Coordinates of N, CA and C in Angstrom, one line a residue:
Q272 N 17.9 6.9 6.4 CA 16.7 6.2 6.5 C 15.8 6.6 5.3
V273 N 14.8 5.7 5.0 CA 13.9 5.9 3.9 C 12.6 6.5 4.5
Q274 N 12.2 7.6 3.9 CA 10.9 8.3 4.3 C 9.8 8.0 3.3
L275 N 8.7 7.6 3.8 CA 7.5 7.3 3.0 C 6.4 8.2 3.4
V276 N 5.8 8.9 2.4 CA 4.7 9.8 2.7 C 3.5 9.5 1.8
E277 N 2.4 9.1 2.4 CA 1.2 8.8 1.7 C 0.3 10.0 1.5
S278 N -0.4 10.0 0.4 CA -1.4 11.1 0.1 C -2.5 10.5 -0.7
G279 N -3.6 11.3 -0.8 CA -4.7 10.9 -1.7 C -5.9 10.4 -1.0
G280 N -5.8 10.3 0.3 CA -7.0 9.8 1.1 C -8.0 10.9 1.2
G281 N -9.2 10.5 1.6 CA -10.3 11.4 1.8 C -11.6 10.7 2.0
L282 N -12.7 11.4 1.8 CA -14.0 10.9 2.0 C -14.7 10.7 0.7
V283 N -15.2 9.5 0.5 CA -15.8 9.1 -0.8 C -17.1 8.3 -0.5
Q284 N -18.0 8.4 -1.5 CA -19.2 7.6 -1.4 C -19.0 6.1 -1.7
A285 N -19.8 5.2 -1.1 CA -19.7 3.8 -1.5 C -19.8 3.6 -3.0
G286 N -18.9 2.8 -3.5 CA -18.9 2.5 -4.9 C -17.9 3.4 -5.7
G287 N -17.4 4.4 -5.0 CA -16.5 5.4 -5.6 C -15.1 4.9 -5.7
S288 N -14.2 5.8 -6.1 CA -12.8 5.4 -6.3 C -11.9 6.4 -5.7
L289 N -10.7 6.0 -5.3 CA -9.6 6.8 -4.8 C -8.3 6.3 -5.3
R290 N -7.4 7.2 -5.5 CA -6.0 6.8 -5.9 C -5.0 7.3 -4.8
L291 N -4.4 6.4 -4.1 CA -3.5 6.8 -3.1 C -2.1 6.8 -3.7
S292 N -1.2 7.7 -3.2 CA 0.1 7.7 -3.6 C 1.1 7.6 -2.4
C293 N 2.2 7.1 -2.6 CA 3.2 7.0 -1.6 C 4.6 7.4 -2.2
A294 N 5.1 8.6 -1.8 CA 6.3 9.1 -2.3 C 7.5 8.8 -1.3
A295 N 8.5 8.3 -1.9 CA 9.7 7.8 -1.1 C 10.9 8.8 -1.3
S296 N 11.6 8.9 -0.3 CA 12.8 9.7 -0.3 C 13.9 9.1 0.6
G297 N 15.1 9.5 0.4 CA 16.2 9.0 1.3 C 17.0 8.0 0.5
R298 N 17.1 6.8 0.9 CA 17.9 5.8 0.3 C 17.2 5.2 -0.9
T299 N 17.9 4.3 -1.6 CA 17.4 3.7 -2.9 C 16.0 3.1 -2.6
F300 N 15.1 3.5 -3.5 CA 13.7 3.0 -3.5 C 13.4 1.9 -4.5
S301 N 14.0 2.0 -5.6 CA 13.5 1.2 -6.7 C 13.7 -0.3 -6.5
R302 N 14.6 -0.8 -5.7 CA 14.8 -2.2 -5.5 C 13.9 -2.8 -4.4
Y303 N 13.1 -1.9 -3.7 CA 12.3 -2.4 -2.6 C 11.0 -3.0 -3.1
T304 N 10.6 -4.1 -2.5 CA 9.2 -4.5 -2.6 C 8.3 -3.4 -1.8
M305 N 7.3 -3.0 -2.4 CA 6.4 -2.0 -1.7 C 5.0 -2.7 -1.4
G306 N 4.6 -2.4 -0.2 CA 3.3 -3.0 0.2 C 2.4 -1.9 0.7
W307 N 1.1 -2.2 0.6 CA 0.0 -1.4 1.2 C -0.7 -2.2 2.3
F308 N -0.9 -1.6 3.4 CA -1.6 -2.1 4.5 C -2.7 -1.2 5.0
R309 N -3.6 -1.6 5.8 CA -4.6 -0.7 6.3 C -5.0 -1.2 7.7
R310 N -5.5 -0.2 8.5 CA -6.0 -0.5 9.8 C -7.3 0.2 10.0
A311 N -8.4 -0.6 10.1 CA -9.7 -0.1 10.3 C -9.9 0.1 11.8
P312 N -10.8 1.0 12.2 CA -11.1 1.2 13.6 C -11.4 -0.1 14.4
G313 N -10.7 -0.3 15.5 CA -10.9 -1.5 16.3 C -10.4 -2.8 15.7
K314 N -9.6 -2.7 14.6 CA -9.1 -3.9 14.0 C -7.6 -3.9 13.9
E315 N -7.0 -5.1 13.7 CA -5.6 -5.1 13.5 C -5.2 -4.7 12.1
R316 N -4.0 -4.3 11.9 CA -3.5 -3.9 10.6 C -3.5 -5.1 9.7
E317 N -4.0 -5.0 8.5 CA -4.1 -6.1 7.5 C -3.4 -5.7 6.2
F318 N -3.0 -6.8 5.5 CA -2.4 -6.6 4.2 C -3.4 -6.3 3.2
V319 N -3.0 -5.4 2.3 CA -3.9 -5.0 1.2 C -3.3 -5.5 -0.1
G320 N -2.1 -5.1 -0.4 CA -1.4 -5.5 -1.6 C 0.1 -5.2 -1.6
A321 N 0.8 -5.8 -2.6 CA 2.2 -5.5 -2.6 C 2.6 -5.6 -4.1
I322 N 3.8 -5.0 -4.4 CA 4.3 -5.0 -5.8 C 5.8 -5.2 -5.7
S323 N 6.3 -6.0 -6.6 CA 7.8 -6.2 -6.7 C 8.5 -5.0 -7.1
W324 N 9.8 -5.0 -7.0 CA 10.6 -3.8 -7.2 C 10.5 -3.4 -8.7
S325 N 10.3 -4.3 -9.6 CA 10.2 -4.0 -11.0 C 8.8 -3.7 -11.5
G326 N 7.9 -3.9 -10.6 CA 6.5 -3.8 -11.0 C 5.9 -5.0 -11.8
G327 N 6.7 -6.0 -12.0 CA 6.3 -7.1 -12.8 C 5.4 -8.1 -12.1
R328 N 5.3 -8.1 -10.8 CA 4.4 -8.9 -10.0 C 3.7 -8.1 -8.9
S329 N 2.5 -8.4 -8.7 CA 1.7 -7.8 -7.7 C 0.9 -8.9 -7.0
Y330 N 0.5 -8.6 -5.8 CA -0.2 -9.5 -4.9 C -1.3 -8.7 -4.2
Y331 N -2.4 -9.4 -3.9 CA -3.6 -8.7 -3.3 C -4.2 -9.6 -2.3
A332 N -4.8 -9.0 -1.2 CA -5.6 -9.7 -0.3 C -6.9 -10.1 -1.1
D333 N -7.5 -11.2 -0.7 CA -8.7 -11.7 -1.3 C -9.8 -10.7 -1.2
S334 N -9.8 -9.9 -0.2 CA -10.9 -9.0 0.0 C -10.9 -7.8 -1.0
V335 N -9.8 -7.6 -1.7 CA -9.7 -6.5 -2.6 C -9.4 -6.9 -4.1
K336 N -9.2 -8.1 -4.3 CA -8.9 -8.6 -5.7 C -10.0 -8.2 -6.6
G337 N -9.6 -7.7 -7.8 CA -10.5 -7.3 -8.8 C -11.0 -5.9 -8.6
R338 N -10.8 -5.2 -7.5 CA -11.2 -3.9 -7.3 C -10.0 -2.9 -7.0
F339 N -9.0 -3.4 -6.4 CA -7.8 -2.6 -6.1 C -6.7 -2.9 -7.1
N340 N -5.8 -2.0 -7.4 CA -4.7 -2.2 -8.2 C -3.5 -1.4 -7.7
I341 N -2.4 -2.1 -7.6 CA -1.1 -1.4 -7.1 C -0.2 -1.3 -8.3
S342 N 0.5 -0.2 -8.4 CA 1.5 0.1 -9.4 C 2.6 1.0 -8.8
R343 N 3.7 1.1 -9.6 CA 4.8 1.9 -9.1 C 5.4 2.6 -10.3
D344 N 6.0 3.7 -10.0 CA 6.8 4.5 -11.0 C 8.1 4.8 -10.3
N345 N 9.1 4.0 -10.7 CA 10.4 4.1 -10.0 C 11.1 5.4 -10.3
A346 N 10.9 5.9 -11.5 CA 11.5 7.2 -11.9 C 11.0 8.3 -11.0
K347 N 9.8 8.2 -10.5 CA 9.2 9.2 -9.6 C 9.3 8.8 -8.1
N348 N 9.9 7.6 -7.8 CA 10.0 7.1 -6.5 C 8.6 7.1 -5.8
T349 N 7.6 6.6 -6.5 CA 6.2 6.6 -6.1 C 5.5 5.3 -6.3
V350 N 4.7 4.9 -5.4 CA 3.9 3.7 -5.6 C 2.4 4.2 -5.4
Y351 N 1.5 3.5 -6.1 CA 0.1 3.9 -6.1 C -0.8 2.8 -5.7
L352 N -1.9 3.1 -5.2 CA -2.9 2.1 -4.9 C -4.2 2.7 -5.4
Q353 N -4.7 2.2 -6.6 CA -6.0 2.5 -7.2 C -7.1 1.7 -6.5
M354 N -8.0 2.3 -5.9 CA -9.1 1.7 -5.2 C -10.4 2.0 -5.9
N355 N -11.0 0.9 -6.4 CA -12.3 1.1 -7.1 C -13.4 0.3 -6.3
G356 N -14.6 0.6 -6.6 CA -15.7 -0.1 -5.9 C -15.6 -0.1 -4.4
L357 N -15.3 1.1 -3.9 CA -15.0 1.1 -2.4 C -16.3 0.8 -1.6
K358 N -16.1 0.1 -0.6 CA -17.1 -0.3 0.4 C -16.9 0.4 1.7
P359 N -18.0 0.5 2.5 CA -17.8 1.2 3.8 C -16.8 0.5 4.7
E360 N -16.6 -0.9 4.6 CA -15.7 -1.6 5.4 C -14.2 -1.3 5.0
A361 N -14.0 -0.6 3.8 CA -12.7 -0.2 3.5 C -12.2 1.1 4.2
T362 N -13.1 1.6 5.0 CA -12.7 2.8 5.9 C -11.6 2.4 6.8
A363 N -10.4 3.1 6.7 CA -9.3 2.7 7.4 C -8.2 3.7 7.2
V364 N -7.1 3.7 8.0 CA -5.9 4.4 7.7 C -5.1 3.5 6.8
Y365 N -4.6 4.0 5.7 CA -3.8 3.2 4.8 C -2.4 3.6 4.8
Y366 N -1.5 2.6 4.9 CA -0.1 2.8 5.1 C 0.7 2.1 3.9
C367 N 1.7 2.8 3.4 CA 2.6 2.1 2.5 C 3.8 1.7 3.3
A368 N 4.5 0.7 2.8 CA 5.7 0.2 3.5 C 6.7 -0.3 2.5
A369 N 7.9 -0.3 2.8 CA 9.0 -0.8 2.0 C 9.7 -2.0 2.6
K370 N 9.9 -3.0 1.8 CA 10.6 -4.2 2.3 C 11.9 -4.4 1.5
V371 N 13.0 -4.4 2.3 CA 14.3 -4.5 1.7 C 14.6 -5.9 1.1
D372 N 14.2 -6.9 1.9 CA 14.5 -8.3 1.6 C 13.4 -8.8 0.6
S373 N 13.7 -9.1 -0.6 CA 12.7 -9.5 -1.6 C 12.3 -11.0 -1.4
S374 N 13.1 -11.7 -0.6 CA 12.8 -13.2 -0.4 C 11.8 -13.5 0.7
G375 N 11.4 -12.5 1.4 CA 10.6 -12.7 2.6 C 9.1 -12.8 2.2
I376 N 8.3 -12.9 3.2 CA 6.8 -13.0 3.0 C 6.2 -11.6 2.8
Y377 N 5.7 -11.4 1.6 CA 5.2 -10.1 1.1 C 4.0 -9.6 1.9
S378 N 3.2 -10.5 2.5 CA 2.0 -10.1 3.1 C 2.1 -9.9 4.6
A379 N 3.3 -10.1 5.2 CA 3.5 -10.0 6.6 C 4.0 -8.6 7.0
A380 N 3.3 -7.9 7.8 CA 3.7 -6.5 8.1 C 5.1 -6.5 8.8
N381 N 5.5 -7.5 9.6 CA 6.7 -7.5 10.3 C 7.9 -7.8 9.3
E382 N 7.7 -8.1 8.1 CA 8.7 -8.2 7.1 C 9.1 -6.9 6.5
Y383 N 8.4 -5.8 6.7 CA 8.7 -4.5 6.1 C 9.5 -3.7 7.0
N384 N 10.4 -2.9 6.4 CA 11.4 -2.2 7.2 C 11.1 -0.7 7.4
Y385 N 10.3 -0.1 6.5 CA 10.0 1.3 6.6 C 8.5 1.5 6.3
W386 N 8.0 2.5 7.1 CA 6.5 2.7 7.0 C 6.2 4.2 6.9
G387 N 5.2 4.5 6.1 CA 4.7 5.9 6.1 C 3.8 6.2 7.3
Q388 N 3.3 7.4 7.4 CA 2.5 7.9 8.5 C 1.0 7.5 8.4
G389 N 0.6 7.1 7.2 CA -0.7 6.7 6.9 C -1.6 7.9 6.4
T390 N -2.6 7.5 5.6 CA -3.6 8.5 5.1 C -5.0 7.9 5.3
Q391 N -5.9 8.7 5.8 CA -7.2 8.3 6.1 C -8.1 8.1 4.9
V392 N -8.8 7.0 4.8 CA -9.8 6.8 3.7 C -11.1 6.5 4.5
T393 N -12.1 7.3 4.1 CA -13.4 7.1 4.7 C -14.5 6.9 3.6
V394 N -15.2 5.8 3.7 CA -16.2 5.5 2.7 C -17.6 5.6 3.3
S395 N -18.4 6.5 2.8 CA -19.7 6.7 3.4 C -20.7 5.8 2.7
S396 N -21.7 5.4 3.4 CA -22.8 4.5 2.9 C -23.9 5.3 2.4

């Protein structure tokens, strides 16, 4: 199995920044599409962003475009989510996920095969 472990969450002021990391271990990581999702209190899990296995293409939810950036370092088996201009509504548990099939829908949670345990991000107003 592939294990994914998120880190970097915490408490930040509105307008601040955080950089989340997701470290992968187990089977091959570099060929997977990697996604970030989040679940806010009382809400369904939603797509945040995704990045292709090579890092050449990335995708973002409209709500975070221009403020969040996803990247990956395959040599380190790690994917990152740089979050800038954080708003209180960004408070959520953030999850990274790995998608084996690169031809699927990148924004659909049910397309991903492996999930991390999540890391809490809290944005204070």
